[in-house]
PDB file of C-alpha atoms in Angstrom:
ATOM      1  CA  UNK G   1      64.503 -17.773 -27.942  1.00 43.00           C
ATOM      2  CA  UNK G   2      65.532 -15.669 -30.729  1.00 45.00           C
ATOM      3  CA  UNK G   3      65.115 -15.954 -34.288  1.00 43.00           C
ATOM      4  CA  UNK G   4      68.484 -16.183 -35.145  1.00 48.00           C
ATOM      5  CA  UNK G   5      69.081 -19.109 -32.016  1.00 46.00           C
ATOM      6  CA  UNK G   6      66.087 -20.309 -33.520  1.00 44.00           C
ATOM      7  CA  UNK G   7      67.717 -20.471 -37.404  1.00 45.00           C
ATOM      8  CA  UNK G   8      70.912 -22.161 -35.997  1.00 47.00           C
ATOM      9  CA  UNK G   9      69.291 -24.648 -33.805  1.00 45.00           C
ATOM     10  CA  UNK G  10      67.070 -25.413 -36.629  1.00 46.00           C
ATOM     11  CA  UNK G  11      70.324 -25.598 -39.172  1.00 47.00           C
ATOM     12  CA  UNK G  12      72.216 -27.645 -36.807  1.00 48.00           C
ATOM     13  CA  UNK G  13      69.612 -30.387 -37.081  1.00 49.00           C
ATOM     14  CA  UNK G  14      68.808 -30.274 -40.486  1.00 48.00           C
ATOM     15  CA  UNK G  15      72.282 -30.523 -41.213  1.00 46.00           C
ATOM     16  CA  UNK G  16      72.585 -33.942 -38.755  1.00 48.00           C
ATOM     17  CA  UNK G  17      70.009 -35.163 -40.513  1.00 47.00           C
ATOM     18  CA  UNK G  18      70.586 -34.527 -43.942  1.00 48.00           C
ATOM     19  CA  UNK G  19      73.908 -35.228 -43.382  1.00 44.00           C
ATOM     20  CA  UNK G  20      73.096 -38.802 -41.953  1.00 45.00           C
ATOM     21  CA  UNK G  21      70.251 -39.342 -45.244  1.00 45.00           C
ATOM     22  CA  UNK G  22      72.855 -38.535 -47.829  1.00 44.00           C
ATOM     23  CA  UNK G  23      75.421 -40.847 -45.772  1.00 45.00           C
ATOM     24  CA  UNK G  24      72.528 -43.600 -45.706  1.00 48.00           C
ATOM     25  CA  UNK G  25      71.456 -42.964 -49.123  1.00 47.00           C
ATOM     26  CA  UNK G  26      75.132 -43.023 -50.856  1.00 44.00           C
ATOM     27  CA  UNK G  27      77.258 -45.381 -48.872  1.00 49.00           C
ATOM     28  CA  UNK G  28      77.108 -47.527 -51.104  1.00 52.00           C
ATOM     29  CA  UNK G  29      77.593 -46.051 -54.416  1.00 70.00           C
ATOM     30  CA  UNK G  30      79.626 -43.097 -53.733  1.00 75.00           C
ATOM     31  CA  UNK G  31      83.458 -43.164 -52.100  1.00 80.00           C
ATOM     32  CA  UNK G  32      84.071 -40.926 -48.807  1.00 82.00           C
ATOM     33  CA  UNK G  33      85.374 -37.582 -51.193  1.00 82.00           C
ATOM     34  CA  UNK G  34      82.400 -37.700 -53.004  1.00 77.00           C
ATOM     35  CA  UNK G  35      80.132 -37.482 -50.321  1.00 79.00           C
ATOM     36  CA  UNK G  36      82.388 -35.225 -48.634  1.00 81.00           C
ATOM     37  CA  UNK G  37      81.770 -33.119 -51.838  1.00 78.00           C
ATOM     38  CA  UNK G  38      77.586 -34.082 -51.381  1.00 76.00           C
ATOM     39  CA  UNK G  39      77.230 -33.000 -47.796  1.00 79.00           C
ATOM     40  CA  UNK G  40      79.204 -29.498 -48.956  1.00 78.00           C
ATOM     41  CA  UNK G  41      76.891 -28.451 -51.784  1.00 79.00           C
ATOM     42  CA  UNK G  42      73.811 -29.532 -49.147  1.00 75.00           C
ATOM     43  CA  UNK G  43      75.644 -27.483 -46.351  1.00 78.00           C
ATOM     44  CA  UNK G  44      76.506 -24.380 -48.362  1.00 78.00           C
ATOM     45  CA  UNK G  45      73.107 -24.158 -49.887  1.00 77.00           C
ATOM     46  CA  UNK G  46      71.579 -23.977 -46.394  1.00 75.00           C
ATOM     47  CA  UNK G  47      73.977 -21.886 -45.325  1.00 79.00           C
ATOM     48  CA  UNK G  48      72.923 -19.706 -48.014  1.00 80.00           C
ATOM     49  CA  UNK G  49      69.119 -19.720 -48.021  1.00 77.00           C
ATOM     50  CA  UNK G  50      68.329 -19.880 -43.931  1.00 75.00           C
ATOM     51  CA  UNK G  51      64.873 -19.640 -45.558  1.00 77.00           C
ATOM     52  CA  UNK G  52      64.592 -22.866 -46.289  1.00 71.00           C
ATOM     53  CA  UNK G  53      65.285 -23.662 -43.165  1.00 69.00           C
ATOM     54  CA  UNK G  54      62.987 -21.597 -41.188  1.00 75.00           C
ATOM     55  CA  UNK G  55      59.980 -22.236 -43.760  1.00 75.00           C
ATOM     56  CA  UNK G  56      60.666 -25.979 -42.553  1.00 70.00           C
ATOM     57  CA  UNK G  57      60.400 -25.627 -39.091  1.00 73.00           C
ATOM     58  CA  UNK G  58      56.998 -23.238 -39.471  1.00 72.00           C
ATOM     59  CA  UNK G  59      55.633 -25.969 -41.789  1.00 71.00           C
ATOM     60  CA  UNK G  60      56.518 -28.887 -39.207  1.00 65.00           C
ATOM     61  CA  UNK G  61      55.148 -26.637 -36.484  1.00 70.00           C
ATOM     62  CA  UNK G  62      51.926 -26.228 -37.995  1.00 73.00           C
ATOM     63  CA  UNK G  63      51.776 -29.747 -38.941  1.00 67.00           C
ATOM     64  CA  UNK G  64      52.172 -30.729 -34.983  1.00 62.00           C
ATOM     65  CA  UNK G  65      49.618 -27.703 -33.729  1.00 61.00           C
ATOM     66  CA  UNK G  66      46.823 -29.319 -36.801  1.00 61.00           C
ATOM     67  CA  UNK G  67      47.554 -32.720 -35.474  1.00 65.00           C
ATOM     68  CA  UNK G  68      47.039 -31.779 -31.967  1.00 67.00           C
ATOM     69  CA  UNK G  69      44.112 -29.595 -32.557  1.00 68.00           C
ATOM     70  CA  UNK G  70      42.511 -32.833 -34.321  1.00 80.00           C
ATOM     71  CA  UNK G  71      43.567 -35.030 -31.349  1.00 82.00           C
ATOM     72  CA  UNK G  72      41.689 -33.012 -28.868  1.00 84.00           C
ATOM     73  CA  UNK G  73      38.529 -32.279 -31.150  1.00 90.00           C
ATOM     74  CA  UNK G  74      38.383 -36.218 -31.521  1.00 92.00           C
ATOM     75  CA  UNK G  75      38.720 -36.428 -27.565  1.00 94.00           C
ATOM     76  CA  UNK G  76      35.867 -33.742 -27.210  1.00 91.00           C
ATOM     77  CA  UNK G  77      33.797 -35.788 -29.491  1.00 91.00           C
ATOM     78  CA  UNK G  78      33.821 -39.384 -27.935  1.00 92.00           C
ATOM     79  CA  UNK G  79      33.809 -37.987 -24.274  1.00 93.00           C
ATOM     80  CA  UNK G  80      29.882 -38.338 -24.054  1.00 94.00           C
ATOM     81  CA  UNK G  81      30.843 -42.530 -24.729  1.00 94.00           C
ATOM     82  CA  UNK G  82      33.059 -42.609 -21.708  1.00 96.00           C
ATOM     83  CA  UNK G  83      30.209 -40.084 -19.872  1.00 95.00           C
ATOM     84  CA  UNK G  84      29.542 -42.757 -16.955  1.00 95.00           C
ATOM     85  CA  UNK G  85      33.252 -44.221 -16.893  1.00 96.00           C
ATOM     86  CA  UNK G  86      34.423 -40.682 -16.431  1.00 97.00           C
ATOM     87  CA  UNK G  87      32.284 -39.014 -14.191  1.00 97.00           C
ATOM     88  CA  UNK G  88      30.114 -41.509 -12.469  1.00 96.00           C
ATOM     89  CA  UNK G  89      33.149 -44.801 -11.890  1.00 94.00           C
ATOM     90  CA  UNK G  90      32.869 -46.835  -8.706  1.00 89.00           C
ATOM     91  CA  UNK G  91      35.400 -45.947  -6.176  1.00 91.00           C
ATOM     92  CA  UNK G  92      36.663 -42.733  -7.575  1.00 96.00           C
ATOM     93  CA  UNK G  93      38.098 -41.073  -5.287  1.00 97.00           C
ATOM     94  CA  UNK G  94      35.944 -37.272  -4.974  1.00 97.00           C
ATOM     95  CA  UNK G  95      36.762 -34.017  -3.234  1.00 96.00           C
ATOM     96  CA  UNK G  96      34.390 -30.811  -2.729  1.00 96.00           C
ATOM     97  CA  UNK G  97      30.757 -31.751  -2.362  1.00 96.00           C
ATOM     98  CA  UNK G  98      29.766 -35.157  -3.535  1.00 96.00           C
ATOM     99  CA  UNK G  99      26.224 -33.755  -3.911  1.00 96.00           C
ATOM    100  CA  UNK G 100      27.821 -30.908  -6.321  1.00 96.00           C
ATOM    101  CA  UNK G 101      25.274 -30.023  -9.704  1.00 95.00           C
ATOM    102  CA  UNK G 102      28.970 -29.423 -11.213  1.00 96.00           C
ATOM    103  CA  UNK G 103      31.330 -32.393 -11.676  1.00 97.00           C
ATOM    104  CA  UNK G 104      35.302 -31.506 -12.987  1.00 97.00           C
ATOM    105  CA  UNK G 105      37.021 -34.684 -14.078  1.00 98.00           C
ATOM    106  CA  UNK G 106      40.607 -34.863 -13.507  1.00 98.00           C
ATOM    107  CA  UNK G 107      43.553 -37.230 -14.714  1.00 98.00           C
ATOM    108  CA  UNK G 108      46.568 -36.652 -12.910  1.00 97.00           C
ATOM    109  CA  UNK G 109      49.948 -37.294 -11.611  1.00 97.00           C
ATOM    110  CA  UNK G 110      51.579 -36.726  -8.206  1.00 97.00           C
ATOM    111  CA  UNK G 111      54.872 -35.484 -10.041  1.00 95.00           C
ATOM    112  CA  UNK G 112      53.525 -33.794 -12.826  1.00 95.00           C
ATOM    113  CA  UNK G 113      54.476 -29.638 -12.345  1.00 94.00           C
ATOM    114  CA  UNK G 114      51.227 -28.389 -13.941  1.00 94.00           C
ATOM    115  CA  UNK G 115      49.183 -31.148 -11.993  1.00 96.00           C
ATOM    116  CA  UNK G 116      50.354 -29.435  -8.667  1.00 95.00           C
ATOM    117  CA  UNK G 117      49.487 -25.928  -9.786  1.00 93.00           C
ATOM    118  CA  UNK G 118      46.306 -27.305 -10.722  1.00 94.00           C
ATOM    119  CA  UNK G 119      45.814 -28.895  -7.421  1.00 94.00           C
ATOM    120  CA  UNK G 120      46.076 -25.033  -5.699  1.00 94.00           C
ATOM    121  CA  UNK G 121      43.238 -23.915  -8.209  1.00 95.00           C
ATOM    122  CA  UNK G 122      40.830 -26.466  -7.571  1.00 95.00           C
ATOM    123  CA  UNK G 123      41.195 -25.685  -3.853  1.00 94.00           C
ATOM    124  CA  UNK G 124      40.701 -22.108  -4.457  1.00 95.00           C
ATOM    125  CA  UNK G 125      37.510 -23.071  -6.310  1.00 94.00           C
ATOM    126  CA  UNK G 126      36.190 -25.590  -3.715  1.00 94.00           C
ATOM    127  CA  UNK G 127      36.688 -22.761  -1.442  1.00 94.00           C
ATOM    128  CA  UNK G 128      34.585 -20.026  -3.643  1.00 93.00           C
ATOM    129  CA  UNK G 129      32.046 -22.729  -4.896  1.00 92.00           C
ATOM    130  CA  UNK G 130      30.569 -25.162  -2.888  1.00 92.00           C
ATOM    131  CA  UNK G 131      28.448 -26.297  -5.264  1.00 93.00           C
ATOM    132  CA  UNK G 132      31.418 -28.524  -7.431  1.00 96.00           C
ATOM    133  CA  UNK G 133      32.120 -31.804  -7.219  1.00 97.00           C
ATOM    134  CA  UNK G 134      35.437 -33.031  -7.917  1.00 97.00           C
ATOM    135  CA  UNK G 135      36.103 -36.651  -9.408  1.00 98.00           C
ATOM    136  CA  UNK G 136      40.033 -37.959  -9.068  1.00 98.00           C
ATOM    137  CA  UNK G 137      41.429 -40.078 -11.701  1.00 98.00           C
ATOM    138  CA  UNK G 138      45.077 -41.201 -10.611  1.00 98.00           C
ATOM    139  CA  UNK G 139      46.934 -41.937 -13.759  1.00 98.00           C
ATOM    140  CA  UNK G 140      50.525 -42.319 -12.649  1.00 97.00           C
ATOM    141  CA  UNK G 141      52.498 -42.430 -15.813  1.00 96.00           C
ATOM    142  CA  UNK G 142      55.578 -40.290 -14.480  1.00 95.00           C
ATOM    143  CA  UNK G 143      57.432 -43.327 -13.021  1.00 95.00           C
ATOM    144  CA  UNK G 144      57.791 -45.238 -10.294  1.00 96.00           C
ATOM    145  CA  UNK G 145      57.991 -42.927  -7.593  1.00 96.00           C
ATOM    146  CA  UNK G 146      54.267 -41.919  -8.918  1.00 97.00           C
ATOM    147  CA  UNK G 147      52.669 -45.126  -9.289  1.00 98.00           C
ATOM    148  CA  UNK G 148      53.863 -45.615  -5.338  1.00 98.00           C
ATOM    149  CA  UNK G 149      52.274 -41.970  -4.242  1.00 98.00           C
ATOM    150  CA  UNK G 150      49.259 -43.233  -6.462  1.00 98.00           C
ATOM    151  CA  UNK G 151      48.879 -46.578  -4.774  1.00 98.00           C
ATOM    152  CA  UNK G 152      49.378 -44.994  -1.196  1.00 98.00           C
ATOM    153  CA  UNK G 153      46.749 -41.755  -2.168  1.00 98.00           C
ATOM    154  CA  UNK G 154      44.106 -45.371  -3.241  1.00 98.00           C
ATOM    155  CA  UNK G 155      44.857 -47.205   0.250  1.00 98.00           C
ATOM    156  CA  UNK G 156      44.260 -44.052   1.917  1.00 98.00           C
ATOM    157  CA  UNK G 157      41.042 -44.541   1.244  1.00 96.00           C
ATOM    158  CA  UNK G 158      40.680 -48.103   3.274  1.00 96.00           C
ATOM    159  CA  UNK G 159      41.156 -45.123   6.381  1.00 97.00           C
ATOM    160  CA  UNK G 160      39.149 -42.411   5.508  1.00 96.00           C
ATOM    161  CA  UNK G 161      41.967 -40.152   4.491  1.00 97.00           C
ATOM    162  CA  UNK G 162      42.368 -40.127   0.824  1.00 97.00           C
ATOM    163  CA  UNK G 163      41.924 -36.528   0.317  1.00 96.00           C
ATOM    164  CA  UNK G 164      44.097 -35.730   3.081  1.00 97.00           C
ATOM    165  CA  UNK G 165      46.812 -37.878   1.669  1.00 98.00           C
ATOM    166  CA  UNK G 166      46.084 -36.260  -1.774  1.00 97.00           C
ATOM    167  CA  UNK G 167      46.537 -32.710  -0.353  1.00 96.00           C
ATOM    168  CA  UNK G 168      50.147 -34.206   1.470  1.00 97.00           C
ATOM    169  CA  UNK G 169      51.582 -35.307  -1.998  1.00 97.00           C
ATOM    170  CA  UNK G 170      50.361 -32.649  -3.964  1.00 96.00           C
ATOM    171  CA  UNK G 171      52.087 -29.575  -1.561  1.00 94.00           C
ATOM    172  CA  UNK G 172      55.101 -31.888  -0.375  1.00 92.00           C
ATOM    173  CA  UNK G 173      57.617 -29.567  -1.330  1.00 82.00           C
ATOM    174  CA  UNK G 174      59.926 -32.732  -1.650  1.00 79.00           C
ATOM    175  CA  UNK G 175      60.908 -32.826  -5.180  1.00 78.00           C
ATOM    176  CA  UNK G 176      60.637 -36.016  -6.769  1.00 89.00           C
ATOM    177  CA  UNK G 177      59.007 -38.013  -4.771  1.00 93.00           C
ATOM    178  CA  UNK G 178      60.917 -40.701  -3.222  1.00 96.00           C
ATOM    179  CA  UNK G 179      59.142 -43.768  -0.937  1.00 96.00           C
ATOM    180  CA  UNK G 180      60.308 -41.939   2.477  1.00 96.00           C
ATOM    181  CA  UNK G 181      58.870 -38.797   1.173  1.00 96.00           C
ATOM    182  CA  UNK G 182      55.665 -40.655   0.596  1.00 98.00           C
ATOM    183  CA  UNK G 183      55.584 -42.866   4.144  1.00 98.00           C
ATOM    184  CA  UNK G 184      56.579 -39.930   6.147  1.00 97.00           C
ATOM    185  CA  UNK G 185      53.901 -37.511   4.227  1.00 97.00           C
ATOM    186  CA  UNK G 186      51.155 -40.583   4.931  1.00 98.00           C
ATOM    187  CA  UNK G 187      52.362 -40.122   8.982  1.00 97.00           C
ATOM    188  CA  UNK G 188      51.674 -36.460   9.035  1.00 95.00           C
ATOM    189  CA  UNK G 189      48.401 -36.857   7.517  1.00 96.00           C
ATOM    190  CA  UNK G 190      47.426 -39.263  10.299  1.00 97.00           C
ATOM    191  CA  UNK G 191      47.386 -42.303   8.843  1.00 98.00           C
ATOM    192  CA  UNK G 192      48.839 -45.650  10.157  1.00 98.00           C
ATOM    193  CA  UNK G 193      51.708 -46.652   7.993  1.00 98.00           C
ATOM    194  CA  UNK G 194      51.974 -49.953   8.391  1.00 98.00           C
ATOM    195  CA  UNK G 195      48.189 -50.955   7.492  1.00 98.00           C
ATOM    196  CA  UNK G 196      48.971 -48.565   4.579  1.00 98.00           C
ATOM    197  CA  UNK G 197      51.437 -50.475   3.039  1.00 98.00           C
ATOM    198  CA  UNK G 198      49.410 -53.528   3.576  1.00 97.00           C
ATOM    199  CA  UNK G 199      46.716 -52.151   1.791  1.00 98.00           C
ATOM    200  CA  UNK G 200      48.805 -50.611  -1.264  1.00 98.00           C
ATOM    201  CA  UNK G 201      49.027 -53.871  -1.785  1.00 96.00           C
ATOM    202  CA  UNK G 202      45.595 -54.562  -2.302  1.00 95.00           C
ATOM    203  CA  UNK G 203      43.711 -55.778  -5.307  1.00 96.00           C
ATOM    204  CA  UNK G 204      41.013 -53.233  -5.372  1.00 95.00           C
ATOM    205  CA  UNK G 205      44.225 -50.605  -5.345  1.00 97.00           C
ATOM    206  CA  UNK G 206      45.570 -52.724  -8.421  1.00 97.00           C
ATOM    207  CA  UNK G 207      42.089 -52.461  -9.949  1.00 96.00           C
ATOM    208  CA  UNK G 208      41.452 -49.100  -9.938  1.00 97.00           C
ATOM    209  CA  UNK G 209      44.816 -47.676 -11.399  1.00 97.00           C
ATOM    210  CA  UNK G 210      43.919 -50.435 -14.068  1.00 97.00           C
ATOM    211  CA  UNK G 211      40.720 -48.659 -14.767  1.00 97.00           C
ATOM    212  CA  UNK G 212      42.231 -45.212 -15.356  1.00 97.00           C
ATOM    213  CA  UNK G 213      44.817 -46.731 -17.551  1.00 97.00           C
ATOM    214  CA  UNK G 214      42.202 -48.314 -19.975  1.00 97.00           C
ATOM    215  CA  UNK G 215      39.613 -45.226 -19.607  1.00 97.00           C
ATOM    216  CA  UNK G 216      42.834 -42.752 -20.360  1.00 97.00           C
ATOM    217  CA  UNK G 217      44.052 -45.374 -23.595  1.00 97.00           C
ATOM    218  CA  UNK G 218      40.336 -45.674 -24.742  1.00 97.00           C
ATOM    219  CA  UNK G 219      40.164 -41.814 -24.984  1.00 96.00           C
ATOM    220  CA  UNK G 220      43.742 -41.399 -26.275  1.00 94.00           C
ATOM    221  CA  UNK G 221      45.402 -39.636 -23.140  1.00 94.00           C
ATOM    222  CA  UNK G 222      48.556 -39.672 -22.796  1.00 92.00           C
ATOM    223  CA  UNK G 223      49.273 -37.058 -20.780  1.00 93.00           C
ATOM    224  CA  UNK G 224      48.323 -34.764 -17.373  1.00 96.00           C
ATOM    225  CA  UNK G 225      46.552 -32.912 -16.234  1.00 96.00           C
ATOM    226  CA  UNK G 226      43.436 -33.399 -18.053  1.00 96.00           C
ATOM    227  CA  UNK G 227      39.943 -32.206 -17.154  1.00 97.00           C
ATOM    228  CA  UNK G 228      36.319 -32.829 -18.196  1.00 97.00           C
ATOM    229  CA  UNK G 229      33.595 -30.564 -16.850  1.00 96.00           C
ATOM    230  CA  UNK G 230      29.802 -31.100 -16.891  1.00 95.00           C
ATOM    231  CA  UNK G 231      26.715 -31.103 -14.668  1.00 95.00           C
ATOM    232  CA  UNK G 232      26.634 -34.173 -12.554  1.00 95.00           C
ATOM    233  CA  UNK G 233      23.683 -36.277 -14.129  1.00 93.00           C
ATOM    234  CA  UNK G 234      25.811 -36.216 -17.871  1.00 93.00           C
ATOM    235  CA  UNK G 235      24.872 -39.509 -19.399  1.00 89.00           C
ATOM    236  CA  UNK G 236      26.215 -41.861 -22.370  1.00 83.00           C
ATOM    237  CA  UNK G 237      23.248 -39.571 -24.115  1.00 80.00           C
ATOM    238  CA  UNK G 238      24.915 -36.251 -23.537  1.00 80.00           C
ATOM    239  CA  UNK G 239      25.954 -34.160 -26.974  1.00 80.00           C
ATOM    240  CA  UNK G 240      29.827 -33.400 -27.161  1.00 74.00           C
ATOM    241  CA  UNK G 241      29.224 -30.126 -26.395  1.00 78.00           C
ATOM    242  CA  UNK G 242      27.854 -30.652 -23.238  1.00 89.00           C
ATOM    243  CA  UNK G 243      30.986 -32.317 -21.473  1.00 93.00           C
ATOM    244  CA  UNK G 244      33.970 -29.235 -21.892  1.00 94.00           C
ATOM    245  CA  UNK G 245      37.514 -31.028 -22.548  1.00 94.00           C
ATOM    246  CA  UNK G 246      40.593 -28.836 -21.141  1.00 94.00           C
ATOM    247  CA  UNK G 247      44.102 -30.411 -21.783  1.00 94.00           C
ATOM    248  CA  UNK G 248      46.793 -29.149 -19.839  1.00 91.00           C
ATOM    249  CA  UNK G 249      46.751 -26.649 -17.092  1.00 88.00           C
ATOM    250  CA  UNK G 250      44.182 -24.491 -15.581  1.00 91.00           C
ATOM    251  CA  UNK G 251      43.492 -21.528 -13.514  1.00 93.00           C
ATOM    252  CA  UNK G 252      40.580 -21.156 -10.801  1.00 93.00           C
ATOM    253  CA  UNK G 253      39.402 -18.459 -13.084  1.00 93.00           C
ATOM    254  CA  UNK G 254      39.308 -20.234 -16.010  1.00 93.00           C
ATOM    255  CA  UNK G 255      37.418 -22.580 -13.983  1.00 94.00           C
ATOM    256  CA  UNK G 256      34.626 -20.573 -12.419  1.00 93.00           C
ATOM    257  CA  UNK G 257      34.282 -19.034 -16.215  1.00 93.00           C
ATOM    258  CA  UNK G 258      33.254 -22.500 -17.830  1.00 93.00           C
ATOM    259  CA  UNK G 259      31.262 -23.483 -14.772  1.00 92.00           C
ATOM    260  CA  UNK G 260      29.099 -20.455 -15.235  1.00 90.00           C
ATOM    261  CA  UNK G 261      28.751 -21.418 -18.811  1.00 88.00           C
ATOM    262  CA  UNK G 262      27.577 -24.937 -17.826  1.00 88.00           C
ATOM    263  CA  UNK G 263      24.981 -23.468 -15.346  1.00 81.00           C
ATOM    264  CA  UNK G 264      27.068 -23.959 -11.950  1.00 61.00           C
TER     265      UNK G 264
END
């Protein structure tokens, strides 16, 4: 976007809302022509100084990117706390070699874009590295269409197929989701339908998605994907810096570079 679309974007909102303050602030002690005359002088000075404006939105910009920055340091730092919930959770689904020295955590969702081009670069990197181990955290938070592809990827399990289901709904080139997508996906990969829908419904299904929600709250995530990378036997007495905390997508590259840092 350029500046200038930037400026009047900007303009057009500070205007809405300094419009709607002065309205809020005056309705009750000024009559309609003298806040016509308010919102004018407020208007035309803006209009006049675009400065203002654009020092505003760099100020509220750097505000968010501190605030952010702060939320993932904090995430970084109490990651060692959650160091068993994370990476060593009962019934976690895992993919590439269980036996990996290397474990990558990931929180995802079935219709989350950057979740499915993460999905192609951990298979790239399964493929390169056999020596990763890759721990699934289903955190369905885009819906209901993804808390039913979650809940089918978990009763997969019951038969054996949960990464084969997982590999279905993550290349479906279906777009959303929707339940016939997800039945008919679960038929391709070979599993029977009928005792997966029974089993969907299933406590240790419930359970499980329950987990991830509280693990995700208790570390503040509130978003996919998510990753968290360290050798396998990381404990509760791990330092910060030994569990690496990536939000948001990631390439196979980027991958293999911080698992040759970590010693994998």
């Amino acid at each position: 976007m350029k500046m200038n679309q930037i400026t009047s974007l900007a303009l057009a909102c500070l205007l809405a809302s300094g419009t709607a303050m002065s309205a809020q602030t005056t309705n009750s002690t000024l009559n309609s022509t003298q806040k016509q005359q308010v919102e004018g002088i407020v208007r035309d000075f803006i209009i006049q100084n675009p400065e203002v404006v654009i020092k505003s939105l760099q100020g509220y910009q750097q505000k968010q990117f501190s605030e952010q920055t702060k939320k993932f340091e904090k995430i970084q730092q109490n990651a060692p706390k959650f160091a068993n919930q994370l990476f060593h959770q009962t019934n976690d689904p895992v993919a590439g070699n269980p036996n990996g020295a290397i474990t990558i955590v990931e929180f995802f969702d079935y219709q989350c874009p950057h979740c499915i081009d993460a999905a192609a670069a951990i298979q790239e990197l399964i493929k390169a590295n056999p020596n990763v181990r890759i721990v699934l955290k289903e955190f369905p938070i885009r819906g209901a269409m993804s808390d039913l592809a979650t809940r089918a990827a978990l009763a997969a399990q019951k038969q054996g197929k949960y990464v084969a289901m997982h590999t279905a709904l993550m290349t479906s080139k279906t777009e959303p989701l929707t339940e016939n997508t997800i039945y008919d996906l679960a038929k391709t990969a070979g599993l029977n339908v009928d005792q997966l829908k029974a089993d969907m419904k299933g406590q240790s299904v419930e359970q499980q998605i329950k987990t991830n929600y509280q693990l995700a709250k208790d570390l503040e995530i509130m978003f996919t994907p998510v990753f968290f990378i360290a050798k396998s036997n990381v404990s509760t007495s791990t330092t910060p810096g030994g569990i690496v905390f990536i939000p948001g997508q990631v390439s196979a590259a980027q991958l293999t570079e911080i698992l040759k840092k970590i010693g994998g």
